[in-house]
C-alpha cells in the first residue's frame, strides 16, 4: 500500500504549481544562488534553469518536483512583496514577447513587465530604471529565436520593439555541450545558433536585433556589443586567455586561424586588431553600418580599477551591469575613459546633413557647436612635452610655468596647528563627480585654432590660456561674495597652482583661474594670451548624461537627491552592499568622467616614439588639452571657493587636499561636525553641502588626529608634508608609500 501512496504523491508532485518565471528568478537571487548552483543541485544544464526562469520552457518530471520544492522553501524565506503580481500560478505556456509600444500600457500586467520602446535618450534599450531598481532586473524574455524563425522576425521588427528590440548587448556563454546562450538586458535569454566567429557576426547583424539608437539626431546608432566568456571564446576558436606575448601586444597574431576565417568571409578588423576590445566590420553600404564590437573579459577587457569584480560575474549578472551602463551612459566601446571620450562625440556630432542642393542631394557639413572633423595643433604653452609644436626646443629643455600651462588637480598638505592637534578626529569630505561639475557650463574653444594676442585685456568670457602674474593676490585679504574678509592665508592652498604653493611670477593659466583672481578682488594684467574666438558649452550634454546616470543609479541604491544631511549620511552607509552590481555601475560612471577628461590630452604610449614626433591620439579632433585644462581649472577653483567660504564663516581650514577630497580636523567623526547646518537644513552659502548631486560632497572617511600625526611623522620628508587625504578613507599606509 505504501508503494501506491508514494506513486500517488509522485503523480501529484509532477503537477506541482510553479510561480511565474520572474518570481523564480527573484527567489533564486534573494538566496544568492547562482544558475550553476541550482543546475548542479537538479542535475540539469545551466541554460535549462535559465530557460525556466525566462519562461521559455517549463520543467518536467522528475526535475519539476525538486524545482517546485526548492522554490516553495525559498518563498517561505523570501515572501513576495504585496502587489508584485508574484502569486503562485502554473505557467506551462511561455511568456509572450513585449507588446508593441502603442499597446504596451493596456497589455502590461504586474507579472509581465513590458519593455519600453527605444528612444534616443535611452540608447534604444529598455529603460534602465525599470531594470535596475530591484536587486536584480526582471522582465519577460523574448525567448530564443531559432534559425528557421529568424527571417519572419527580421521582416517585421516593429512588433517586438524596433530594430534593436533585444537591447544593446549580449553576454555569450557556452556549456559543456558547446551550446551558446546569449544573456541580455532585463533577463533576456537567446539561443545563439552560430558555430563560428564569422557566422556569429553575421547572425548578430541580421537576426539578433541588437544595437542602440543614436544619442543625437546627427549621430550614429551604437553598434551591437557581444561579450564573450572564456567558454564562449573557446567555442568560437579563440583562446580563453591570452599568452604573455599576446597580452603585451594587446591582440592575437595576424596569422591566427580565427582571423583568417574572418578574412575569408570578407570581415575586417580595425588597426587595434583582435584584442580585448575589437571591432569587426564590413565597409558601410550607404548609411547602413555593418559593425559588431567584441568585449572579452578573460583577456582583461574589464579593468578592475574601473569595473571592479565585473569580469568574474556570471553571464546574466554581467549583462545586467553592462546593460544598465549602456542604457544610462552609452554602449561601452572600450575602457570607461575611451567610452567617456566617445560619448562627447555621440552627444555632439561634428557633422550634420546639409540642406538639399540643386539636385536634391544632401551632403555632410560642419555642425555648429561641435569640435569639427579636423584635428588642430594646440598653443605651444598647452602642448605636453614632446609634442611636434615643441620640436624646435633644445633637447632636455625643461619648461617652467612661464612656458607651460599647468592646470592640474590639487595635491597639497600642511602640518596641523596646535589647535588642530587638540581635536580628536580628521574628517574627509569628497566632492561627487568633481570633474563633471567642472565641465558643467564650461565655455571652451570649438573648431577654430587658437589665436595669439600680445598685451590683451582679460576677458573672462573668452576661453584660452593667459600669461599673467598672480603673485600679488593676497589670500589673507580677499573678497568673499561682495565683502572683503581677513583670513589666515597660510592655512589655505593657493588656488593658482596644483601644489597649493603661491606663484612667484608670471605663469600660464586657463581662463577660469584668472577669472577667480578677479573674483577675489584683484586686478590682472596679462602679458600675452592664446584665445579661441569660436566657443561654446560643448560639454553640457555630456555632463547632463553622466550626471543623470550617476544620480539614477545612486537612487536605485537607496541614496536619493532630496534627503536631509543626516538622512544622506545614513543612506550612504554601506550603500554598495545593497546591490554590488549597481555599485560597479557607479564606479564605472565615475571613471567615465575622470577618464574621458584625461583622454582629451592623451600622451604618447608604446615603444618607438621619440619626442617631436606625432602619436596617434593627435589625429583626433577630440585631442584637446585646452578643454582638459579648462575643466580641471574649474574643478580646482570650485574646490578652493568652497574651502574659502567655509573658512570665512567658521574659521575652519583644510589640513590636506587631494584632487576632490579635503580633510578637516574636527571634534567629532561626522561631516556634520565640520559643516554647520542650521535647523532649516541650510549651511554656509557657497561652501560644501552634503548630497548626491555632482559638486556636493559625501563622507570620504574619518581617522583620529593621533593617526594623522603618526602618518605625518612616518612619511616626513625634507621638502614635503604627507598628504593625509590620500589615506583618510582606509587609514592604510602601504610599504610603497613609505619607500620600503
XYZ file of C-alpha atoms in Angstrom:
740
model
C 0.000 0.000 0.000
C 2.860 2.420 0.826
C 4.172 1.975 -2.716
C 0.771 3.071 -4.050
C 0.778 6.122 -1.767
C 4.279 7.014 -2.953
C 3.133 6.715 -6.563
C 0.138 8.971 -5.854
C 2.379 11.528 -4.127
C 4.746 11.487 -7.079
C 1.852 11.968 -9.512
C 0.577 14.985 -7.569
C 4.082 16.406 -7.271
C 4.575 16.086 -11.026
C 1.921 18.777 -11.456
C 3.173 20.992 -8.632
C 2.251 24.628 -9.267
C 5.160 26.912 -10.011
C 5.442 30.671 -9.559
C 5.788 32.905 -12.638
C 9.234 32.954 -14.312
C 10.164 36.375 -12.925
C 9.362 35.189 -9.384
C 11.516 32.086 -9.855
C 14.456 34.315 -10.669
C 13.704 36.634 -7.750
C 13.633 33.757 -5.288
C 16.929 32.318 -6.522
C 18.700 35.631 -6.359
C 17.187 36.520 -2.988
C 19.047 33.492 -1.569
C 22.218 34.448 -3.510
C 22.093 31.240 -5.549
C 23.751 31.132 -8.945
C 22.348 29.399 -12.005
C 25.220 26.938 -11.817
C 24.389 26.014 -8.207
C 20.729 25.365 -8.983
C 21.625 23.424 -12.126
C 24.100 21.243 -10.216
C 21.554 20.502 -7.481
C 18.880 19.496 -10.009
C 21.364 17.735 -12.312
C 20.430 19.790 -15.371
C 22.269 22.245 -17.596
C 22.728 25.867 -16.558
C 20.899 27.017 -19.712
C 17.943 24.825 -18.719
C 17.479 26.686 -15.443
C 17.840 29.971 -17.304
C 15.102 28.889 -19.707
C 12.798 28.056 -16.776
C 13.394 31.498 -15.294
C 12.716 33.246 -18.605
C 9.537 31.307 -19.316
C 10.991 29.824 -22.487
C 10.468 26.265 -21.284
C 8.889 24.532 -18.286
C 10.471 21.846 -16.079
C 9.282 18.263 -16.482
C 9.291 15.356 -14.029
C 11.331 14.365 -12.148
C 13.133 17.736 -12.080
C 9.837 19.626 -11.734
C 9.125 18.102 -8.298
C 12.546 19.052 -6.944
C 12.412 22.517 -8.537
C 8.964 23.177 -7.052
C 10.211 22.071 -3.625
C 13.181 24.442 -3.896
C 11.002 27.386 -4.878
C 8.483 26.608 -2.128
C 11.204 26.706 0.528
C 12.649 29.920 -0.873
C 9.206 31.528 -0.998
C 8.820 30.788 2.720
C 12.117 32.552 3.407
C 11.540 35.428 0.987
C 7.826 36.204 0.594
C 6.921 38.332 -2.398
C 6.119 41.984 -1.601
C 2.433 42.799 -1.790
C 1.216 43.986 -5.163
C 4.026 42.438 -7.190
C 1.801 40.002 -9.004
C 4.003 37.109 -7.933
C 1.167 34.894 -6.676
C 1.540 31.171 -7.233
C 0.321 30.070 -10.645
C 1.202 27.460 -13.209
C 2.893 28.850 -16.311
C 3.011 25.996 -18.740
C 2.873 28.427 -21.671
C 5.974 30.585 -22.199
C 5.563 34.322 -21.582
C 4.853 36.334 -24.737
C 7.214 38.944 -26.099
C 6.682 42.576 -25.195
C 3.685 44.164 -26.878
C 4.078 46.960 -29.420
C 4.704 50.348 -27.885
C 1.221 51.622 -28.693
C -0.405 48.649 -26.926
C 2.033 48.345 -24.034
C 0.040 50.180 -21.336
C -3.081 48.111 -21.940
C -1.242 44.822 -22.207
C 1.027 45.235 -19.211
C 0.458 43.211 -16.076
C 2.439 43.087 -12.837
C 3.863 39.674 -13.641
C 4.825 40.520 -17.218
C 6.799 43.779 -17.375
C 6.804 45.428 -20.774
C 9.911 46.759 -22.471
C 9.710 50.454 -23.270
C 10.175 51.404 -26.927
C 13.640 52.616 -27.946
C 14.299 56.319 -27.643
C 17.267 58.473 -28.449
C 17.750 59.340 -24.800
C 17.932 55.769 -23.558
C 20.076 54.387 -26.320
C 17.345 52.205 -27.812
C 17.171 49.773 -24.919
C 14.645 49.198 -22.144
C 14.501 51.997 -19.611
C 17.251 51.379 -17.116
C 15.042 52.498 -14.263
C 12.791 49.535 -14.966
C 15.677 47.101 -14.844
C 17.816 48.450 -12.036
C 15.555 49.324 -9.152
C 15.405 45.862 -7.584
C 18.332 43.663 -6.546
C 18.046 42.021 -9.980
C 16.308 43.340 -13.085
C 13.256 41.385 -14.181
C 11.338 41.339 -17.439
C 9.674 38.813 -19.676
C 12.043 37.199 -22.103
C 11.602 37.414 -25.852
C 12.603 33.763 -25.894
C 15.178 32.154 -28.132
C 14.914 32.569 -31.865
C 15.842 29.528 -33.880
C 17.333 29.985 -37.371
C 14.100 28.892 -39.002
C 12.097 31.632 -37.313
C 14.550 34.450 -37.738
C 13.522 35.568 -41.238
C 9.999 36.436 -40.157
C 11.337 38.368 -37.196
C 13.766 40.210 -39.459
C 10.973 41.121 -41.880
C 8.918 42.884 -39.227
C 10.723 44.190 -36.136
C 8.135 46.801 -35.263
C 6.034 44.357 -33.277
C 8.913 43.475 -30.950
C 10.246 46.909 -30.126
C 12.014 48.006 -33.315
C 15.316 47.123 -34.934
C 17.014 46.914 -31.531
C 14.308 45.030 -29.679
C 16.852 42.907 -27.795
C 18.838 45.800 -26.416
C 22.418 46.970 -26.877
C 24.383 43.847 -25.992
C 24.566 40.158 -25.241
C 26.893 38.223 -22.949
C 27.606 34.887 -24.630
C 28.341 31.719 -22.690
C 28.811 28.121 -23.808
C 28.029 24.927 -21.907
C 29.731 21.546 -21.943
C 27.696 20.533 -24.999
C 29.004 23.595 -26.880
C 25.586 25.214 -26.940
C 25.840 29.007 -26.835
C 23.402 31.141 -24.863
C 23.158 34.918 -25.017
C 22.179 36.895 -21.922
C 20.802 40.385 -22.492
C 19.410 43.281 -20.506
C 16.461 42.749 -18.212
C 16.790 38.957 -18.091
C 16.623 38.335 -21.835
C 17.960 34.904 -22.898
C 18.590 33.916 -26.522
C 19.855 30.736 -28.120
C 22.768 31.562 -30.411
C 22.919 29.232 -33.431
C 26.272 30.415 -34.844
C 29.095 27.866 -34.938
C 31.991 30.159 -35.902
C 33.016 33.752 -35.277
C 32.180 34.913 -38.846
C 28.768 33.257 -38.541
C 28.287 34.915 -35.152
C 28.953 38.361 -36.609
C 26.542 37.675 -39.488
C 23.840 36.449 -37.101
C 24.296 39.478 -34.862
C 23.762 41.925 -37.716
C 20.923 40.106 -39.459
C 18.927 38.326 -36.762
C 19.873 39.290 -33.210
C 18.150 42.715 -33.189
C 20.955 44.224 -31.120
C 22.127 47.816 -31.008
C 21.051 51.186 -29.671
C 19.529 54.321 -31.136
C 21.771 57.316 -31.681
C 22.058 59.837 -28.864
C 21.804 62.783 -31.264
C 19.876 63.188 -34.476
C 23.069 63.837 -36.452
C 24.971 60.982 -34.839
C 25.192 57.239 -35.459
C 23.416 54.282 -33.914
C 25.513 52.272 -31.495
C 26.993 49.052 -32.849
C 25.890 45.831 -31.123
C 28.225 44.595 -28.396
C 28.992 40.919 -27.819
C 30.696 39.998 -24.551
C 32.374 36.592 -24.749
C 33.011 34.500 -21.647
C 36.041 32.256 -21.551
C 33.859 29.284 -22.516
C 32.364 31.217 -25.442
C 35.834 32.181 -26.653
C 36.855 28.546 -26.786
C 33.597 27.635 -28.543
C 34.406 30.079 -31.357
C 38.054 29.056 -31.687
C 39.579 31.841 -29.602
C 41.912 31.273 -26.661
C 40.274 31.576 -23.272
C 43.182 33.694 -22.074
C 45.987 35.463 -23.898
C 49.565 34.277 -23.796
C 52.190 36.601 -22.368
C 53.274 37.741 -25.834
C 49.667 38.272 -26.928
C 48.900 40.199 -23.765
C 51.874 42.514 -24.311
C 50.897 43.008 -27.950
C 47.269 43.571 -26.935
C 45.930 41.306 -29.680
C 46.079 37.929 -31.380
C 48.766 37.459 -34.055
C 47.679 38.191 -37.632
C 48.078 34.558 -38.612
C 45.625 33.193 -36.052
C 43.082 30.807 -37.571
C 40.071 32.834 -36.443
C 41.450 35.984 -38.064
C 41.904 34.016 -41.280
C 38.291 32.830 -41.013
C 37.156 36.438 -40.760
C 39.264 37.449 -43.738
C 37.860 34.638 -45.883
C 34.347 35.832 -45.004
C 35.282 39.422 -46.003
C 35.174 40.756 -42.450
C 37.764 43.334 -41.435
C 39.385 44.384 -38.163
C 40.407 47.882 -37.118
C 44.066 48.737 -36.530
C 43.924 47.523 -32.950
C 43.260 44.008 -34.273
C 41.531 41.188 -32.416
C 42.183 42.143 -28.816
C 40.215 42.583 -25.576
C 38.030 45.175 -27.335
C 37.692 44.520 -31.062
C 35.595 45.899 -33.899
C 34.691 43.579 -36.750
C 33.125 45.234 -39.777
C 32.493 45.441 -43.483
C 32.516 48.807 -45.277
C 29.236 50.648 -44.820
C 26.637 50.490 -47.587
C 25.076 53.940 -47.802
C 24.004 54.923 -44.298
C 23.888 51.322 -43.052
C 26.746 50.413 -40.751
C 27.844 46.785 -40.579
C 29.951 46.574 -37.465
C 29.984 44.442 -34.306
C 32.095 45.053 -31.247
C 33.574 42.314 -29.083
C 34.458 42.551 -25.402
C 36.441 39.682 -23.888
C 36.701 39.919 -20.076
C 39.104 36.983 -19.750
C 41.521 38.997 -21.916
C 41.354 41.816 -19.333
C 38.855 43.952 -21.226
C 37.179 44.982 -17.965
C 39.907 46.624 -15.900
C 39.306 46.068 -12.205
C 40.168 49.699 -11.422
C 37.045 50.771 -13.285
C 34.823 47.685 -13.359
C 35.630 46.098 -10.013
C 34.766 42.394 -9.971
C 32.587 42.573 -13.108
C 34.844 40.197 -15.054
C 34.062 37.431 -12.552
C 30.297 37.831 -12.594
C 28.035 35.208 -14.072
C 26.852 35.993 -17.610
C 23.366 37.141 -16.616
C 24.730 39.400 -13.890
C 27.418 40.812 -16.190
C 24.740 41.519 -18.794
C 22.841 43.464 -16.167
C 25.858 45.575 -15.168
C 26.882 46.387 -18.733
C 23.251 46.806 -19.775
C 22.484 49.412 -17.104
C 25.686 51.260 -18.058
C 24.799 51.064 -21.758
C 21.285 52.376 -21.187
C 22.301 55.220 -18.905
C 25.660 56.221 -20.393
C 26.174 54.514 -23.771
C 27.153 51.112 -25.113
C 30.754 50.599 -23.950
C 33.305 50.927 -26.754
C 36.398 50.232 -24.668
C 37.560 51.336 -21.258
C 35.401 53.897 -19.426
C 37.966 56.511 -20.480
C 37.543 55.640 -24.160
C 33.773 55.489 -23.740
C 33.754 58.858 -21.980
C 35.571 60.435 -24.917
C 33.291 58.779 -27.474
C 30.269 59.964 -25.518
C 31.313 63.571 -26.162
C 31.148 62.992 -29.910
C 27.976 60.876 -29.717
C 26.172 63.714 -27.952
C 27.725 66.494 -30.042
C 28.476 65.102 -33.533
C 30.931 67.009 -35.749
C 28.761 66.969 -38.888
C 25.150 67.160 -39.972
C 23.174 66.710 -43.178
C 23.077 69.854 -45.301
C 20.041 71.334 -46.977
C 19.293 69.736 -50.394
C 21.418 71.091 -53.226
C 20.184 71.881 -56.737
C 19.958 68.158 -57.486
C 18.086 67.423 -54.266
C 21.087 65.747 -52.635
C 22.250 66.303 -49.079
C 25.891 66.424 -48.032
C 27.749 66.326 -44.757
C 28.639 69.729 -43.403
C 30.184 71.120 -40.233
C 27.761 71.161 -37.341
C 27.934 74.400 -35.322
C 28.748 73.893 -31.652
C 30.930 70.841 -32.276
C 34.688 70.324 -32.462
C 34.548 69.630 -36.189
C 36.287 66.844 -38.099
C 39.841 68.179 -38.272
C 42.482 67.828 -35.593
C 44.336 71.003 -34.684
C 47.622 71.877 -33.015
C 47.414 73.320 -29.510
C 49.010 76.575 -28.457
C 52.685 75.942 -27.569
C 52.007 76.581 -23.885
C 49.190 73.980 -23.928
C 51.229 71.245 -25.626
C 52.628 68.455 -23.440
C 56.353 67.782 -23.548
C 57.407 66.026 -26.733
C 54.628 67.446 -28.914
C 55.652 68.308 -32.505
C 54.952 72.040 -31.965
C 57.822 71.975 -29.447
C 60.270 70.197 -31.737
C 62.356 73.394 -32.030
C 63.252 73.387 -28.327
C 66.704 72.125 -27.304
C 66.908 68.546 -26.169
C 66.316 68.086 -22.428
C 64.882 71.603 -22.169
C 62.690 71.921 -19.082
C 59.807 74.347 -19.462
C 58.870 76.454 -16.460
C 55.454 77.933 -15.593
C 56.141 80.902 -17.904
C 56.333 78.464 -20.847
C 53.914 75.699 -19.900
C 50.262 75.653 -18.852
C 49.935 73.526 -15.708
C 46.279 73.115 -14.770
C 46.023 70.028 -12.590
C 44.029 68.865 -9.582
C 45.177 69.638 -6.060
C 47.878 67.695 -4.220
C 48.526 69.889 -1.167
C 49.044 69.374 2.554
C 50.359 71.222 5.602
C 51.242 70.491 9.220
C 48.490 70.636 11.809
C 48.276 73.698 14.015
C 48.381 73.384 17.819
C 44.628 73.933 17.978
C 44.012 71.206 15.384
C 46.263 68.798 17.276
C 43.956 69.154 20.287
C 40.960 67.942 18.301
C 40.100 64.236 18.154
C 39.311 63.483 14.530
C 40.290 64.094 10.937
C 37.264 64.030 8.603
C 37.483 63.681 4.825
C 34.935 65.324 2.506
C 34.813 64.092 -1.085
C 33.206 66.049 -3.943
C 30.887 63.960 -6.138
C 31.960 63.864 -9.801
C 34.136 66.944 -9.330
C 35.380 66.979 -12.945
C 31.835 66.595 -14.249
C 30.798 69.565 -12.138
C 33.771 71.443 -13.605
C 32.584 70.596 -17.110
C 29.057 71.839 -16.450
C 28.677 75.253 -18.061
C 32.315 75.425 -19.182
C 32.786 77.642 -22.227
C 35.531 76.088 -24.369
C 37.047 76.633 -27.775
C 35.422 74.782 -30.636
C 36.597 74.093 -34.193
C 38.958 77.002 -34.921
C 42.663 77.193 -33.990
C 43.873 79.387 -31.123
C 44.789 82.989 -31.837
C 47.867 84.610 -30.285
C 47.420 88.070 -28.720
C 50.070 90.345 -27.157
C 49.120 92.517 -24.193
C 45.425 91.541 -24.190
C 42.777 92.898 -21.862
C 41.492 89.965 -19.839
C 38.048 88.746 -20.921
C 36.536 86.113 -18.577
C 34.109 85.018 -21.318
C 36.904 84.162 -23.757
C 38.338 80.630 -23.413
C 42.071 80.277 -23.741
C 45.410 80.434 -21.942
C 46.796 83.611 -20.385
C 50.344 84.524 -19.336
C 49.839 86.650 -16.228
C 51.477 87.351 -12.873
C 49.167 86.441 -9.985
C 51.775 86.603 -7.223
C 50.176 89.807 -5.914
C 46.945 88.049 -4.915
C 46.927 88.003 -1.093
C 44.874 85.200 0.425
C 44.998 86.949 3.795
C 42.570 89.546 2.455
C 40.098 88.542 -0.233
C 36.594 89.238 -1.384
C 34.097 86.603 -0.265
C 30.964 87.392 -2.159
C 30.889 91.210 -2.148
C 32.682 91.731 1.170
C 36.396 91.920 1.913
C 37.426 89.387 4.562
C 40.609 88.861 6.560
C 41.703 85.217 6.643
C 44.772 83.196 7.554
C 46.072 82.687 4.037
C 48.883 80.408 5.207
C 46.299 77.779 6.140
C 44.746 77.720 2.665
C 46.286 76.319 -0.529
C 46.823 78.780 -3.350
C 44.039 78.445 -5.932
C 46.517 79.081 -8.746
C 48.782 76.002 -8.533
C 48.069 72.296 -8.063
C 50.705 72.130 -5.317
C 48.946 74.907 -3.432
C 52.158 76.947 -3.340
C 51.867 80.639 -4.023
C 53.049 81.684 -7.520
C 56.240 83.749 -7.623
C 55.931 85.307 -11.086
C 54.238 85.147 -14.480
C 52.703 81.798 -15.412
C 50.201 80.409 -17.893
C 46.660 79.903 -16.627
C 43.317 78.870 -18.096
C 40.588 81.482 -18.243
C 38.756 80.204 -15.147
C 41.861 80.522 -12.969
C 42.492 84.142 -13.981
C 38.799 84.952 -13.555
C 38.980 83.650 -9.980
C 41.773 86.111 -9.180
C 39.419 88.871 -10.319
C 36.618 87.364 -8.218
C 38.892 87.546 -5.150
C 39.161 91.277 -5.727
C 42.448 91.715 -7.580
C 43.327 93.279 -10.925
C 45.109 91.241 -13.576
C 47.283 92.344 -16.489
C 48.049 89.501 -18.934
C 51.297 89.747 -20.911
C 50.050 87.579 -23.773
C 47.361 85.010 -24.494
C 46.193 82.259 -26.818
C 42.447 82.678 -27.174
C 39.676 80.940 -29.093
C 37.079 83.221 -30.607
C 34.685 80.425 -31.619
C 33.441 78.979 -28.352
C 30.522 77.207 -26.751
C 29.375 74.906 -23.966
C 30.469 71.746 -25.739
C 30.359 69.544 -22.623
C 26.938 70.467 -21.236
C 25.145 67.469 -22.761
C 27.994 65.191 -21.682
C 27.713 66.445 -18.115
C 23.943 66.018 -18.028
C 24.092 62.479 -19.407
C 26.661 61.369 -16.832
C 25.028 63.285 -14.015
C 21.694 61.618 -14.714
C 23.360 58.193 -14.926
C 25.096 58.688 -11.584
C 22.099 60.121 -9.746
C 19.703 57.483 -11.111
C 21.993 54.618 -10.108
C 22.567 56.088 -6.654
C 18.805 56.435 -6.286
C 18.432 52.739 -7.088
C 20.943 52.088 -4.310
C 18.785 53.999 -1.859
C 20.539 57.380 -1.977
C 18.094 59.997 -3.227
C 18.557 63.666 -4.052
C 16.143 65.193 -1.534
C 17.496 63.744 1.688
C 18.383 65.785 4.741
C 22.103 65.806 5.659
C 21.604 63.194 8.376
C 19.425 61.026 6.108
C 22.001 61.305 3.337
C 24.846 60.133 5.583
C 22.710 57.239 6.797
C 21.767 56.246 3.252
C 25.414 56.351 2.152
C 26.463 53.934 4.900
C 27.198 50.678 3.067
C 25.166 51.714 0.019
C 27.097 49.475 -2.395
C 26.332 46.391 -0.319
C 22.643 46.795 -1.134
C 23.372 45.842 -4.735
C 27.049 45.213 -5.537
C 26.325 45.063 -9.260
C 24.902 48.575 -9.307
C 27.877 49.581 -7.177
C 30.045 48.548 -10.128
C 27.996 50.806 -12.400
C 28.504 53.776 -10.056
C 32.272 53.296 -10.117
C 32.263 52.891 -13.892
C 30.360 56.179 -14.300
C 32.941 57.924 -12.099
C 35.781 56.529 -14.206
C 33.960 57.562 -17.375
C 34.049 61.154 -16.169
C 37.650 61.141 -14.986
C 38.978 59.061 -17.863
C 37.061 60.962 -20.531
C 38.582 64.255 -19.386
C 42.014 62.633 -19.250
C 41.697 61.367 -22.825
C 41.454 64.952 -24.054
C 45.226 65.110 -23.551
C 46.245 61.503 -24.146
C 50.019 61.199 -24.159
C 52.250 59.070 -26.374
C 52.317 55.391 -25.468
C 54.276 52.375 -26.589
C 57.806 51.892 -27.802
C 59.327 53.559 -30.838
C 58.011 57.053 -30.170
C 60.511 59.888 -29.926
C 59.980 63.466 -28.714
C 58.968 65.756 -31.549
C 57.150 63.003 -33.436
C 53.328 62.828 -33.602
C 51.457 59.984 -31.928
C 48.089 58.502 -32.962
C 45.928 60.421 -30.489
C 46.943 63.730 -32.100
C 44.896 62.843 -35.198
C 41.625 63.098 -33.244
C 39.561 66.294 -33.229
C 38.908 65.419 -29.578
C 42.595 65.667 -28.662
C 42.129 68.984 -26.906
C 44.445 69.730 -23.967
C 42.911 73.199 -23.704
C 39.491 71.729 -22.904
C 41.007 69.408 -20.320
C 42.806 72.366 -18.731
C 39.579 74.393 -18.642
C 37.663 71.612 -16.870
C 40.388 70.876 -14.307
C 40.871 74.592 -13.671
C 37.161 74.993 -12.928
C 37.144 71.900 -10.687
C 40.121 73.166 -8.662
C 38.672 76.668 -8.397
C 35.308 75.229 -7.302
C 37.163 73.340 -4.563
C 39.017 76.426 -3.384
C 35.867 78.559 -3.394
C 34.112 76.077 -1.095
C 37.079 75.973 1.300
C 37.308 79.760 1.284
C 33.633 80.272 2.132
C 33.823 77.696 4.941
C 36.926 79.368 6.383
C 35.337 82.812 6.238
C 32.178 81.612 8.011
C 33.600 79.194 10.606
C 37.366 79.694 10.858
C 37.980 76.080 9.776
C 40.770 75.370 7.296
C 41.702 72.159 5.436
C 44.828 70.292 6.512
C 45.116 68.379 3.221
C 43.518 68.408 -0.218
C 43.915 65.713 -2.865
C 42.005 66.299 -6.092
C 38.372 66.288 -4.922
C 38.946 65.322 -1.258
C 39.554 67.805 1.590
C 40.468 66.801 5.156
C 39.489 68.843 8.225
C 40.255 68.489 11.932
C 37.065 68.208 13.993
C 35.785 67.396 17.485
C 33.521 64.647 16.144
C 33.830 61.909 13.483
C 30.998 63.034 11.196
C 30.968 65.560 8.345
C 28.240 67.258 10.398
C 30.982 68.056 12.918
C 32.715 70.058 10.162
C 29.851 71.580 8.208
C 27.500 73.937 10.078
C 23.902 73.064 9.228
C 21.084 75.092 10.741
C 17.657 73.925 11.855
C 16.379 74.822 8.395
C 18.774 72.318 6.819
C 20.905 75.040 5.215
C 24.641 75.510 5.518
C 27.183 78.179 4.545
C 26.278 79.528 1.078
C 28.940 78.704 -1.496
C 30.613 76.117 0.723
C 30.417 72.330 0.983
C 26.960 70.760 1.006
C 26.168 67.127 1.729
C 24.247 65.421 -1.061
C 24.407 63.105 -4.031
C 24.469 65.602 -6.908
C 27.757 66.431 -8.686
C 29.553 69.226 -6.833
C 28.038 68.251 -3.486
C 30.059 66.180 -1.009
C 29.936 62.856 0.760
C 31.880 61.388 3.658
C 35.227 60.057 2.430
C 36.452 58.701 5.762
C 37.426 59.539 9.330
C 40.619 58.808 11.250
C 41.942 60.023 14.579
C 44.225 63.028 14.879
C 46.714 60.716 16.579
C 46.706 58.544 13.445
C 47.324 61.646 11.341
C 50.275 62.769 13.446
C 51.816 59.306 13.217
C 51.435 59.275 9.419
C 52.972 62.741 9.123
C 55.935 61.599 11.195
C 56.247 58.297 9.330
C 56.218 59.942 5.889
C 58.066 63.129 6.799
C 60.278 64.476 4.015
C 62.724 67.317 3.611
C 60.553 69.286 1.201
C 57.021 67.984 1.600
C 54.287 67.135 4.063
C 52.475 63.829 3.646
C 49.019 64.268 2.147
C 46.589 62.771 4.671
C 43.764 62.953 2.118
C 45.454 60.081 0.282
C 44.962 57.736 3.247
C 41.887 59.096 5.026
C 39.466 56.577 3.524
C 41.052 53.383 4.843
C 43.789 54.658 7.128
C 46.265 52.293 5.482
C 49.767 53.426 4.527
C 51.490 50.921 2.246
C 55.134 49.963 2.025
C 55.219 51.758 -1.335
C 54.233 54.996 0.385
C 56.972 54.650 2.965
C 59.584 53.723 0.375
C 60.314 50.349 1.950
